[in-house]
Amino acid sequence: MKGCFLSMLRRVCTGVLLVWLIAMLSGCLALNPGGQAQPEGAPPVATPPAPETRAAPTWTLPPPGQSQPALPGFSPDLLVNLYKQLNPGVVSIQVHIERGPISGSAAGSGVILDNAGHIVTNNHVVAGATQVTVIFYNAIEAEARIVGTDDDSDLAVIQVDRLPEGAHPLPLGDSDQVQVGEWVVAIGNPFGLSGSMTVGIVSAVGRMIPSETPFTIPQAIQTDAAINPGNSGGPLLNLRGEVIGVNAQIATGGSPASAGVGFAIPSNVVRLVVPALIERGAYDWPWLGIQGTSVNLFIMRANRLETQQGAYIESVIQGSPADRAGLRGSTGSRVVSGLEVPVGGDVIIEADGRPIRDFSDLLGAVAFKRPGDPLTLTILRAGQRQQVTVTLAPRPQSLGR
């Protein structure tokens, strides 16, 4: 697409082997701002009178020990006390990796989940590790074993035999209650600098981010709190000290460091996956079996829809639950304003009676079900509303078409 740029999503662990770039085609236009020249022959611009000369203001530093003004709505010591409260629940993680003739090391972060020594981190931090070392807030080190991993959510659980004195679990918050604009902090091990805290806001919610599989992680939280290589697996926290996400990726624009666009796996996905990882080492995700996109202006026009809301089905995977339920993908295409647009596919507008505004809503509706659960979908087909009930299946190891 003309005017598009290639944005980079980088998983933010450091090391020789565990740095990946995931190219995502962005739909943003590259703007080229510039000044407007005065036309030739235009009358000269009058020179304004010289401003009155005034003495520069004198700035006085406050006396030593006097608090500086806080951020709006913050007490001067809020972040100081928050760090003291939260940092003992965050760990640094060092891993050694051997893959065939290649060996190396990597680093990330983690969150203490319970007093039994379970720690959640990103799967890409510990994938392929032959040795995992946890470093606590007080520099005490302990060996850890991998308890369970999940590629689809990029989550993993490791465990140490016991927690050192002062280390404690951090509570999980409800990521469904997170609002754009609320203040958040990130604590982790960026560039190997353990116990580092940054502050920012929630920039967006409901993002879809890629996983290590063909499937997408739903309901990710976007933040401008600085997240860098080594922050992977560390917590994104609200000002109540609750973990609302596990930091996982950054959009870099080609740079290896933070550009103010970071993404965290939401705490409600953590709450969903982690108990299964602790109990049996894996998590079974439900599967619908479609590929699609959100309804936009051109899909609306090409398919003669009334609104720009819903999840449009581009294709249905053969033998999938969607296929068995009779859902339909695109049957052709139509040119709209010079663009080739798919037509003929079903548009999902509700799931179990809840509105589906876009494809992200549909992913969330499916993700929080279980394999074997029924899911009642309201669809638009050739302009007519219909209801289709799908029985979800476990996700396959590989996808067909």
mmCIF file of C-alpha atoms in Angstrom:
data_model
loop_
_atom_site.group_PDB
_atom_site.id
_atom_site.type_symbol
_atom_site.label_atom_id
_atom_site.label_comp_id
_atom_site.label_asym_id
_atom_site.label_seq_id
_atom_site.Cartn_x
_atom_site.Cartn_y
_atom_site.Cartn_z
ATOM 1 C CA MET A 1 0.000 0.000 0.000
ATOM 2 C CA LYS A 2 1.443 3.370 -1.005
ATOM 3 C CA GLY A 3 2.513 5.499 1.936
ATOM 4 C CA CYS A 4 2.778 2.573 4.313
ATOM 5 C CA PHE A 5 5.757 1.854 6.476
ATOM 6 C CA LEU A 6 7.058 -1.357 7.985
ATOM 7 C CA SER A 7 6.704 -1.364 11.746
ATOM 8 C CA MET A 8 8.735 -3.758 13.886
ATOM 9 C CA LEU A 9 7.393 -5.639 16.880
ATOM 10 C CA ARG A 10 10.315 -6.875 18.975
ATOM 11 C CA ARG A 11 9.986 -9.303 21.842
ATOM 12 C CA VAL A 12 11.821 -7.590 24.621
ATOM 13 C CA CYS A 13 14.231 -10.102 26.127
ATOM 14 C CA THR A 14 17.960 -9.627 25.725
ATOM 15 C CA GLY A 15 20.576 -12.115 24.658
ATOM 16 C CA VAL A 16 22.353 -13.813 21.806
ATOM 17 C CA LEU A 17 19.501 -16.034 20.694
ATOM 18 C CA LEU A 18 16.211 -14.596 21.926
ATOM 19 C CA VAL A 19 15.767 -11.442 19.873
ATOM 20 C CA TRP A 20 13.201 -11.736 17.088
ATOM 21 C CA LEU A 21 11.693 -9.170 14.742
ATOM 22 C CA ILE A 22 8.111 -9.623 13.621
ATOM 23 C CA ALA A 23 7.265 -7.476 10.630
ATOM 24 C CA MET A 24 3.766 -6.094 10.649
ATOM 25 C CA LEU A 25 2.374 -4.083 7.759
ATOM 26 C CA SER A 26 1.045 -0.853 9.180
ATOM 27 C CA GLY A 27 -1.830 1.051 7.617
ATOM 28 C CA CYS A 28 -0.454 4.446 8.508
ATOM 29 C CA LEU A 29 0.439 7.128 6.018
ATOM 30 C CA ALA A 30 3.913 8.619 6.060
ATOM 31 C CA LEU A 31 3.443 12.346 6.407
ATOM 32 C CA ASN A 32 6.011 14.815 5.130
ATOM 33 C CA PRO A 33 5.352 18.108 6.954
ATOM 34 C CA GLY A 34 6.896 21.231 5.605
ATOM 35 C CA GLY A 35 6.555 25.006 5.512
ATOM 36 C CA GLN A 36 4.745 26.867 2.751
ATOM 37 C CA ALA A 37 6.910 29.270 0.689
ATOM 38 C CA GLN A 38 5.775 32.851 0.090
ATOM 39 C CA PRO A 39 4.703 33.271 -3.580
ATOM 40 C CA GLU A 40 7.097 35.122 -5.884
ATOM 41 C CA GLY A 41 6.236 38.819 -6.196
ATOM 42 C CA ALA A 42 4.290 38.967 -2.928
ATOM 43 C CA PRO A 43 4.629 42.198 -0.961
ATOM 44 C CA PRO A 44 7.292 42.204 1.726
ATOM 45 C CA VAL A 45 6.215 41.368 5.238
ATOM 46 C CA ALA A 46 6.418 44.297 7.602
ATOM 47 C CA THR A 47 9.010 43.994 10.358
ATOM 48 C CA PRO A 48 7.337 44.116 13.797
ATOM 49 C CA PRO A 49 8.679 46.541 16.399
ATOM 50 C CA ALA A 50 11.350 45.183 18.729
ATOM 51 C CA PRO A 51 9.846 43.766 21.929
ATOM 52 C CA GLU A 52 10.367 45.508 25.229
ATOM 53 C CA THR A 53 13.503 44.261 26.959
ATOM 54 C CA ARG A 54 12.829 42.572 30.296
ATOM 55 C CA ALA A 55 15.076 40.887 32.823
ATOM 56 C CA ALA A 56 15.117 37.101 32.708
ATOM 57 C CA PRO A 57 13.259 35.447 35.600
ATOM 58 C CA THR A 58 15.322 34.030 38.420
ATOM 59 C CA TRP A 59 14.686 30.390 39.306
ATOM 60 C CA THR A 60 15.380 29.234 42.837
ATOM 61 C CA LEU A 61 15.881 25.597 43.726
ATOM 62 C CA PRO A 62 13.987 24.377 46.805
ATOM 63 C CA PRO A 63 16.054 23.740 49.910
ATOM 64 C CA PRO A 64 17.528 20.222 50.301
ATOM 65 C CA GLY A 65 14.974 17.677 51.514
ATOM 66 C CA GLN A 66 11.949 19.614 50.273
ATOM 67 C CA SER A 67 9.734 17.520 47.952
ATOM 68 C CA GLN A 68 9.366 18.478 44.335
ATOM 69 C CA PRO A 69 5.870 18.910 42.858
ATOM 70 C CA ALA A 70 4.288 15.572 41.974
ATOM 71 C CA LEU A 71 2.639 14.511 38.741
ATOM 72 C CA PRO A 72 -1.018 15.551 38.524
ATOM 73 C CA GLY A 73 -3.006 13.544 41.041
ATOM 74 C CA PHE A 74 0.132 12.023 42.588
ATOM 75 C CA SER A 75 1.334 12.543 46.119
ATOM 76 C CA PRO A 76 5.081 13.297 46.134
ATOM 77 C CA ASP A 77 5.975 9.890 47.601
ATOM 78 C CA LEU A 78 3.436 7.736 45.738
ATOM 79 C CA LEU A 79 5.848 6.240 43.206
ATOM 80 C CA VAL A 80 8.610 5.894 45.795
ATOM 81 C CA ASN A 81 6.346 3.907 48.112
ATOM 82 C CA LEU A 82 4.875 1.939 45.223
ATOM 83 C CA TYR A 83 8.343 0.818 44.141
ATOM 84 C CA LYS A 84 9.257 -0.262 47.668
ATOM 85 C CA GLN A 85 6.033 -2.271 47.808
ATOM 86 C CA LEU A 86 6.271 -3.900 44.375
ATOM 87 C CA ASN A 87 9.937 -4.477 43.588
ATOM 88 C CA PRO A 88 10.286 -7.494 45.956
ATOM 89 C CA GLY A 89 7.646 -9.249 43.790
ATOM 90 C CA VAL A 90 9.651 -8.856 40.563
ATOM 91 C CA VAL A 91 12.632 -10.996 39.530
ATOM 92 C CA SER A 92 15.345 -10.935 36.899
ATOM 93 C CA ILE A 93 15.809 -14.101 34.860
ATOM 94 C CA GLN A 94 19.056 -15.333 33.271
ATOM 95 C CA VAL A 95 18.949 -18.324 30.927
ATOM 96 C CA HIS A 96 21.524 -20.441 29.135
ATOM 97 C CA ILE A 97 20.469 -21.903 25.808
ATOM 98 C CA GLU A 98 21.884 -24.620 23.598
ATOM 99 C CA ARG A 99 20.418 -25.338 20.182
ATOM 100 C CA GLY A 100 22.533 -27.799 18.293
ATOM 101 C CA PRO A 101 25.982 -26.314 17.792
ATOM 102 C CA ILE A 102 24.803 -22.872 18.938
ATOM 103 C CA SER A 103 24.792 -21.781 22.565
ATOM 104 C CA GLY A 104 24.192 -18.458 24.250
ATOM 105 C CA SER A 105 22.520 -16.601 27.070
ATOM 106 C CA ALA A 106 19.522 -14.337 27.424
ATOM 107 C CA ALA A 107 17.779 -12.283 30.076
ATOM 108 C CA GLY A 108 14.263 -11.304 30.987
ATOM 109 C CA SER A 109 12.002 -10.559 33.925
ATOM 110 C CA GLY A 110 9.283 -12.318 35.890
ATOM 111 C CA VAL A 111 6.517 -11.876 38.455
ATOM 112 C CA ILE A 112 6.195 -13.934 41.649
ATOM 113 C CA LEU A 113 2.766 -15.596 41.646
ATOM 114 C CA ASP A 114 2.591 -17.397 44.990
ATOM 115 C CA ASN A 115 4.527 -18.436 48.065
ATOM 116 C CA ALA A 116 5.219 -21.843 46.488
ATOM 117 C CA GLY A 117 7.813 -20.145 44.270
ATOM 118 C CA HIS A 118 5.874 -20.059 40.989
ATOM 119 C CA ILE A 119 6.926 -17.200 38.700
ATOM 120 C CA VAL A 120 5.266 -16.138 35.450
ATOM 121 C CA THR A 121 7.350 -14.848 32.551
ATOM 122 C CA ASN A 122 7.243 -14.901 28.755
ATOM 123 C CA ASN A 123 7.663 -18.167 26.919
ATOM 124 C CA HIS A 124 10.191 -16.552 24.590
ATOM 125 C CA VAL A 125 12.401 -15.770 27.607
ATOM 126 C CA VAL A 126 12.830 -19.425 28.630
ATOM 127 C CA ALA A 127 12.161 -21.320 25.375
ATOM 128 C CA GLY A 128 15.008 -23.739 24.734
ATOM 129 C CA ALA A 129 16.736 -22.950 28.029
ATOM 130 C CA THR A 130 18.969 -25.609 29.549
ATOM 131 C CA GLN A 131 19.515 -23.580 32.712
ATOM 132 C CA VAL A 132 17.332 -20.892 34.332
ATOM 133 C CA THR A 133 18.558 -18.654 37.142
ATOM 134 C CA VAL A 134 16.284 -16.286 39.060
ATOM 135 C CA ILE A 135 17.734 -13.174 40.702
ATOM 136 C CA PHE A 136 15.557 -11.636 43.411
ATOM 137 C CA TYR A 137 15.263 -7.979 44.421
ATOM 138 C CA ASN A 138 17.973 -8.424 47.090
ATOM 139 C CA ALA A 139 20.454 -10.032 44.648
ATOM 140 C CA ILE A 140 19.832 -13.545 46.030
ATOM 141 C CA GLU A 141 20.062 -16.083 43.171
ATOM 142 C CA ALA A 142 18.246 -19.388 42.817
ATOM 143 C CA GLU A 143 17.981 -22.060 40.163
ATOM 144 C CA ALA A 144 14.529 -22.503 38.639
ATOM 145 C CA ARG A 145 12.838 -25.260 36.661
ATOM 146 C CA ILE A 146 10.360 -24.758 33.844
ATOM 147 C CA VAL A 147 6.908 -25.910 34.978
ATOM 148 C CA GLY A 148 4.834 -25.135 31.890
ATOM 149 C CA THR A 149 4.893 -23.161 28.654
ATOM 150 C CA ASP A 150 2.356 -21.888 26.131
ATOM 151 C CA ASP A 151 3.458 -20.643 22.707
ATOM 152 C CA ASP A 152 0.014 -19.255 21.824
ATOM 153 C CA SER A 153 -0.065 -16.769 24.710
ATOM 154 C CA ASP A 154 3.728 -16.382 25.037
ATOM 155 C CA LEU A 155 3.466 -17.247 28.735
ATOM 156 C CA ALA A 156 5.545 -19.618 30.841
ATOM 157 C CA VAL A 157 5.738 -20.575 34.505
ATOM 158 C CA ILE A 158 8.996 -21.383 36.272
ATOM 159 C CA GLN A 159 9.488 -22.356 39.914
ATOM 160 C CA VAL A 160 12.142 -21.971 42.602
ATOM 161 C CA ASP A 161 12.298 -24.142 45.727
ATOM 162 C CA ARG A 162 11.665 -21.250 48.074
ATOM 163 C CA LEU A 163 11.441 -17.485 48.165
ATOM 164 C CA PRO A 164 14.100 -15.488 50.030
ATOM 165 C CA GLU A 165 13.090 -13.320 52.957
ATOM 166 C CA GLY A 166 11.165 -10.236 51.845
ATOM 167 C CA ALA A 167 10.211 -11.554 48.400
ATOM 168 C CA HIS A 168 6.444 -11.897 47.958
ATOM 169 C CA PRO A 169 3.752 -12.491 45.322
ATOM 170 C CA LEU A 170 2.061 -9.639 43.482
ATOM 171 C CA PRO A 171 -1.734 -9.638 43.067
ATOM 172 C CA LEU A 172 -3.363 -9.930 39.640
ATOM 173 C CA GLY A 173 -5.760 -7.164 38.682
ATOM 174 C CA ASP A 174 -8.732 -7.305 36.308
ATOM 175 C CA SER A 175 -7.497 -6.260 32.860
ATOM 176 C CA ASP A 176 -11.097 -5.834 31.665
ATOM 177 C CA GLN A 177 -11.304 -2.793 33.957
ATOM 178 C CA VAL A 178 -8.184 -1.109 32.556
ATOM 179 C CA GLN A 179 -8.925 2.257 30.963
ATOM 180 C CA VAL A 180 -7.015 4.313 28.439
ATOM 181 C CA GLY A 181 -5.273 7.180 30.195
ATOM 182 C CA GLU A 182 -4.733 5.547 33.582
ATOM 183 C CA TRP A 183 -1.249 5.675 35.039
ATOM 184 C CA VAL A 184 0.859 2.507 35.054
ATOM 185 C CA VAL A 185 4.368 1.447 36.012
ATOM 186 C CA ALA A 186 6.638 -1.228 34.582
ATOM 187 C CA ILE A 187 9.345 -2.921 36.648
ATOM 188 C CA GLY A 188 11.925 -5.236 35.165
ATOM 189 C CA ASN A 189 15.425 -5.955 33.959
ATOM 190 C CA PRO A 190 15.994 -3.781 30.852
ATOM 191 C CA PHE A 191 19.445 -4.268 29.342
ATOM 192 C CA GLY A 192 20.357 -6.284 32.445
ATOM 193 C CA LEU A 193 19.619 -3.363 34.787
ATOM 194 C CA SER A 194 17.547 -5.197 37.372
ATOM 195 C CA GLY A 195 14.924 -3.443 39.487
ATOM 196 C CA SER A 196 14.322 -0.650 36.977
ATOM 197 C CA MET A 197 10.959 1.125 37.128
ATOM 198 C CA THR A 198 9.375 3.304 34.460
ATOM 199 C CA VAL A 199 6.078 5.156 34.483
ATOM 200 C CA GLY A 200 3.557 5.951 31.776
ATOM 201 C CA ILE A 201 -0.083 5.611 30.860
ATOM 202 C CA VAL A 202 -2.285 3.053 29.175
ATOM 203 C CA SER A 203 -2.241 4.164 25.544
ATOM 204 C CA ALA A 204 -4.832 1.692 24.246
ATOM 205 C CA VAL A 205 -6.616 -1.531 25.146
ATOM 206 C CA GLY A 206 -7.926 -4.416 23.054
ATOM 207 C CA ARG A 207 -4.883 -4.648 20.805
ATOM 208 C CA MET A 208 -4.116 -7.838 18.877
ATOM 209 C CA ILE A 209 -0.444 -8.823 18.967
ATOM 210 C CA PRO A 210 1.306 -11.769 17.283
ATOM 211 C CA SER A 211 2.309 -14.853 19.227
ATOM 212 C CA GLU A 212 4.968 -17.435 18.401
ATOM 213 C CA THR A 213 2.310 -19.411 16.494
ATOM 214 C CA PRO A 214 -0.114 -18.479 13.682
ATOM 215 C CA PHE A 215 -2.610 -17.386 16.345
ATOM 216 C CA THR A 216 -2.987 -13.906 17.818
ATOM 217 C CA ILE A 217 -2.925 -12.816 21.464
ATOM 218 C CA PRO A 218 -6.165 -10.902 22.169
ATOM 219 C CA GLN A 219 -6.900 -7.882 24.362
ATOM 220 C CA ALA A 220 -3.279 -6.761 24.764
ATOM 221 C CA ILE A 221 -2.615 -3.513 26.627
ATOM 222 C CA GLN A 222 -0.586 -0.799 24.898
ATOM 223 C CA THR A 223 1.493 1.538 27.045
ATOM 224 C CA ASP A 224 4.016 4.338 26.648
ATOM 225 C CA ALA A 225 5.866 3.323 29.824
ATOM 226 C CA ALA A 226 9.390 2.565 28.625
ATOM 227 C CA ILE A 227 9.795 -1.157 27.897
ATOM 228 C CA ASN A 228 13.127 -2.348 26.558
ATOM 229 C CA PRO A 229 15.008 -5.598 25.881
ATOM 230 C CA GLY A 230 15.103 -7.446 29.199
ATOM 231 C CA ASN A 231 11.653 -6.241 30.335
ATOM 232 C CA SER A 232 10.017 -9.329 28.793
ATOM 233 C CA GLY A 233 8.003 -11.205 31.396
ATOM 234 C CA GLY A 234 7.968 -8.349 33.889
ATOM 235 C CA PRO A 235 4.794 -6.749 35.209
ATOM 236 C CA LEU A 236 2.759 -3.797 34.025
ATOM 237 C CA LEU A 237 1.044 -2.518 37.169
ATOM 238 C CA ASN A 238 -1.635 -0.021 38.078
ATOM 239 C CA LEU A 239 -1.196 2.431 40.934
ATOM 240 C CA ARG A 240 -3.017 0.061 43.300
ATOM 241 C CA GLY A 241 -0.094 -2.323 42.931
ATOM 242 C CA GLU A 242 -1.991 -4.869 40.844
ATOM 243 C CA VAL A 243 -0.468 -6.682 37.864
ATOM 244 C CA ILE A 244 -2.638 -5.788 34.865
ATOM 245 C CA GLY A 245 -0.328 -7.292 32.252
ATOM 246 C CA VAL A 246 2.909 -9.130 31.509
ATOM 247 C CA ASN A 247 5.183 -7.034 29.298
ATOM 248 C CA ALA A 248 5.983 -8.861 26.085
ATOM 249 C CA GLN A 249 6.639 -6.771 22.964
ATOM 250 C CA ILE A 250 7.570 -3.339 21.694
ATOM 251 C CA ALA A 251 6.989 -1.627 18.372
ATOM 252 C CA THR A 252 10.402 -0.231 17.494
ATOM 253 C CA GLY A 253 10.242 1.218 13.999
ATOM 254 C CA GLY A 254 13.617 -0.438 13.415
ATOM 255 C CA SER A 255 15.350 0.614 16.629
ATOM 256 C CA PRO A 256 16.229 -2.060 19.213
ATOM 257 C CA ALA A 257 14.927 0.068 22.091
ATOM 258 C CA SER A 258 11.661 1.559 23.280
ATOM 259 C CA ALA A 259 9.847 3.982 21.013
ATOM 260 C CA GLY A 260 7.003 4.519 23.479
ATOM 261 C CA VAL A 261 4.805 1.744 22.088
ATOM 262 C CA GLY A 262 4.885 -1.334 24.299
ATOM 263 C CA PHE A 263 2.445 -4.220 24.678
ATOM 264 C CA ALA A 264 1.520 -6.360 27.662
ATOM 265 C CA ILE A 265 -0.351 -9.654 27.724
ATOM 266 C CA PRO A 266 -3.492 -8.861 29.767
ATOM 267 C CA SER A 267 -3.777 -10.201 33.313
ATOM 268 C CA ASN A 268 -7.044 -11.985 32.527
ATOM 269 C CA VAL A 269 -5.200 -14.088 29.942
ATOM 270 C CA VAL A 270 -2.564 -14.788 32.612
ATOM 271 C CA ARG A 271 -5.332 -15.790 35.028
ATOM 272 C CA LEU A 272 -6.767 -18.106 32.357
ATOM 273 C CA VAL A 273 -3.548 -19.844 31.282
ATOM 274 C CA VAL A 274 -1.279 -20.009 34.330
ATOM 275 C CA PRO A 275 -3.284 -22.445 36.510
ATOM 276 C CA ALA A 276 -3.205 -25.002 33.683
ATOM 277 C CA LEU A 277 0.541 -24.481 33.197
ATOM 278 C CA ILE A 278 1.118 -25.154 36.898
ATOM 279 C CA GLU A 279 -1.218 -28.168 36.990
ATOM 280 C CA ARG A 280 -0.322 -29.969 33.761
ATOM 281 C CA GLY A 281 2.338 -27.910 31.955
ATOM 282 C CA ALA A 282 0.187 -26.782 29.008
ATOM 283 C CA TYR A 283 -3.032 -24.964 28.122
ATOM 284 C CA ASP A 284 -5.675 -26.025 25.578
ATOM 285 C CA TRP A 285 -7.019 -23.054 23.642
ATOM 286 C CA PRO A 286 -10.405 -23.164 21.916
ATOM 287 C CA TRP A 287 -10.522 -22.893 18.139
ATOM 288 C CA LEU A 288 -13.130 -21.515 15.748
ATOM 289 C CA GLY A 289 -11.260 -21.979 12.472
ATOM 290 C CA ILE A 290 -11.667 -18.803 10.448
ATOM 291 C CA GLN A 291 -9.445 -16.081 9.062
ATOM 292 C CA GLY A 292 -10.789 -12.587 8.689
ATOM 293 C CA THR A 293 -10.632 -8.904 9.477
ATOM 294 C CA SER A 294 -12.679 -6.067 10.893
ATOM 295 C CA VAL A 295 -15.395 -4.502 8.766
ATOM 296 C CA ASN A 296 -14.089 -1.221 7.356
ATOM 297 C CA LEU A 297 -15.453 1.384 4.965
ATOM 298 C CA PHE A 298 -14.541 -0.566 1.820
ATOM 299 C CA ILE A 299 -15.831 -3.922 3.072
ATOM 300 C CA MET A 300 -19.038 -2.181 4.103
ATOM 301 C CA ARG A 301 -19.471 -0.649 0.635
ATOM 302 C CA ALA A 302 -18.476 -3.749 -1.321
ATOM 303 C CA ASN A 303 -20.801 -5.992 0.689
ATOM 304 C CA ARG A 304 -23.595 -3.409 0.945
ATOM 305 C CA LEU A 305 -23.592 -3.442 4.738
ATOM 306 C CA GLU A 306 -25.303 -0.781 6.822
ATOM 307 C CA THR A 307 -22.505 -0.166 9.341
ATOM 308 C CA GLN A 308 -18.730 -0.511 9.728
ATOM 309 C CA GLN A 309 -19.021 -2.951 12.613
ATOM 310 C CA GLY A 310 -18.472 -6.677 12.813
ATOM 311 C CA ALA A 311 -15.897 -9.376 12.037
ATOM 312 C CA TYR A 312 -15.725 -10.251 8.349
ATOM 313 C CA ILE A 313 -14.874 -13.868 7.457
ATOM 314 C CA GLU A 314 -12.381 -14.034 4.604
ATOM 315 C CA SER A 315 -11.840 -17.807 4.701
ATOM 316 C CA VAL A 316 -12.981 -20.855 6.639
ATOM 317 C CA ILE A 317 -10.447 -23.606 7.372
ATOM 318 C CA GLN A 318 -11.567 -26.953 6.029
ATOM 319 C CA GLY A 319 -12.701 -29.381 8.720
ATOM 320 C CA SER A 320 -12.741 -26.674 11.417
ATOM 321 C CA PRO A 321 -15.629 -26.030 13.837
ATOM 322 C CA ALA A 322 -16.630 -23.043 11.677
ATOM 323 C CA ASP A 323 -16.664 -25.251 8.594
ATOM 324 C CA ARG A 324 -18.803 -27.899 10.308
ATOM 325 C CA ALA A 325 -21.244 -25.204 11.463
ATOM 326 C CA GLY A 326 -21.647 -23.885 7.919
ATOM 327 C CA LEU A 327 -19.937 -20.496 8.219
ATOM 328 C CA ARG A 328 -18.855 -19.053 4.880
ATOM 329 C CA GLY A 329 -15.836 -17.076 3.725
ATOM 330 C CA SER A 330 -15.417 -14.764 0.758
ATOM 331 C CA THR A 331 -16.773 -15.912 -2.589
ATOM 332 C CA GLY A 332 -15.068 -13.281 -4.714
ATOM 333 C CA SER A 333 -13.961 -9.674 -4.776
ATOM 334 C CA ARG A 334 -15.113 -6.290 -6.002
ATOM 335 C CA VAL A 335 -13.143 -3.135 -6.835
ATOM 336 C CA VAL A 336 -14.110 -0.189 -4.637
ATOM 337 C CA SER A 337 -12.325 3.147 -5.091
ATOM 338 C CA GLY A 338 -9.509 1.340 -6.874
ATOM 339 C CA LEU A 339 -9.082 -1.331 -4.185
ATOM 340 C CA GLU A 340 -9.919 -5.016 -4.567
ATOM 341 C CA VAL A 341 -12.201 -5.881 -1.660
ATOM 342 C CA PRO A 342 -13.448 -9.371 -0.630
ATOM 343 C CA VAL A 343 -17.181 -10.003 -0.878
ATOM 344 C CA GLY A 344 -19.619 -12.746 -0.011
ATOM 345 C CA GLY A 345 -18.239 -13.705 3.405
ATOM 346 C CA ASP A 346 -20.344 -13.902 6.546
ATOM 347 C CA VAL A 347 -20.149 -10.962 8.953
ATOM 348 C CA ILE A 348 -20.253 -11.872 12.654
ATOM 349 C CA ILE A 349 -22.055 -9.155 14.609
ATOM 350 C CA GLU A 350 -22.784 -10.932 17.930
ATOM 351 C CA ALA A 351 -21.312 -13.775 19.997
ATOM 352 C CA ASP A 352 -23.530 -15.254 22.711
ATOM 353 C CA GLY A 353 -25.653 -12.116 22.475
ATOM 354 C CA ARG A 354 -22.762 -9.670 22.971
ATOM 355 C CA PRO A 355 -21.985 -7.181 20.183
ATOM 356 C CA ILE A 356 -18.914 -7.846 18.030
ATOM 357 C CA ARG A 357 -17.546 -4.488 16.928
ATOM 358 C CA ASP A 358 -14.414 -5.780 15.229
ATOM 359 C CA PHE A 359 -12.259 -8.867 14.773
ATOM 360 C CA SER A 360 -10.527 -8.275 18.115
ATOM 361 C CA ASP A 361 -13.879 -8.617 19.897
ATOM 362 C CA LEU A 362 -14.425 -11.973 18.202
ATOM 363 C CA LEU A 363 -10.976 -13.230 19.223
ATOM 364 C CA GLY A 364 -11.733 -12.305 22.829
ATOM 365 C CA ALA A 365 -15.138 -14.013 22.717
ATOM 366 C CA VAL A 366 -13.536 -17.254 21.499
ATOM 367 C CA ALA A 367 -10.408 -17.104 23.689
ATOM 368 C CA PHE A 368 -12.268 -17.128 26.995
ATOM 369 C CA LYS A 369 -14.260 -20.237 26.093
ATOM 370 C CA ARG A 370 -13.101 -23.852 26.456
ATOM 371 C CA PRO A 371 -12.735 -26.573 23.816
ATOM 372 C CA GLY A 372 -16.107 -28.295 23.537
ATOM 373 C CA ASP A 373 -18.076 -25.174 24.517
ATOM 374 C CA PRO A 374 -20.876 -23.979 22.235
ATOM 375 C CA LEU A 375 -20.668 -20.437 20.846
ATOM 376 C CA THR A 376 -23.793 -18.872 19.357
ATOM 377 C CA LEU A 377 -22.943 -16.404 16.594
ATOM 378 C CA THR A 378 -25.269 -13.897 14.992
ATOM 379 C CA ILE A 379 -24.183 -13.308 11.407
ATOM 380 C CA LEU A 380 -25.162 -11.260 8.386
ATOM 381 C CA ARG A 381 -25.353 -13.321 5.203
ATOM 382 C CA ALA A 382 -26.555 -11.623 2.018
ATOM 383 C CA GLY A 383 -28.030 -8.894 4.214
ATOM 384 C CA GLN A 384 -30.063 -11.291 6.384
ATOM 385 C CA ARG A 385 -29.499 -11.967 10.089
ATOM 386 C CA GLN A 386 -28.972 -15.604 11.022
ATOM 387 C CA GLN A 387 -27.864 -17.501 14.106
ATOM 388 C CA VAL A 388 -25.245 -20.239 13.933
ATOM 389 C CA THR A 389 -24.062 -22.331 16.886
ATOM 390 C CA VAL A 390 -20.476 -23.534 16.731
ATOM 391 C CA THR A 391 -18.928 -26.175 18.992
ATOM 392 C CA LEU A 392 -15.352 -25.063 19.610
ATOM 393 C CA ALA A 393 -12.465 -27.537 19.305
ATOM 394 C CA PRO A 394 -8.894 -27.533 20.647
ATOM 395 C CA ARG A 395 -6.422 -25.623 18.519
ATOM 396 C CA PRO A 396 -4.554 -27.863 16.071
ATOM 397 C CA GLN A 397 -0.803 -28.162 15.978
ATOM 398 C CA SER A 398 -0.793 -26.956 12.366
ATOM 399 C CA LEU A 399 -3.319 -25.170 10.185
ATOM 400 C CA GLY A 400 -4.723 -26.267 6.845
ATOM 401 C CA ARG A 401 -6.738 -24.233 4.394
#
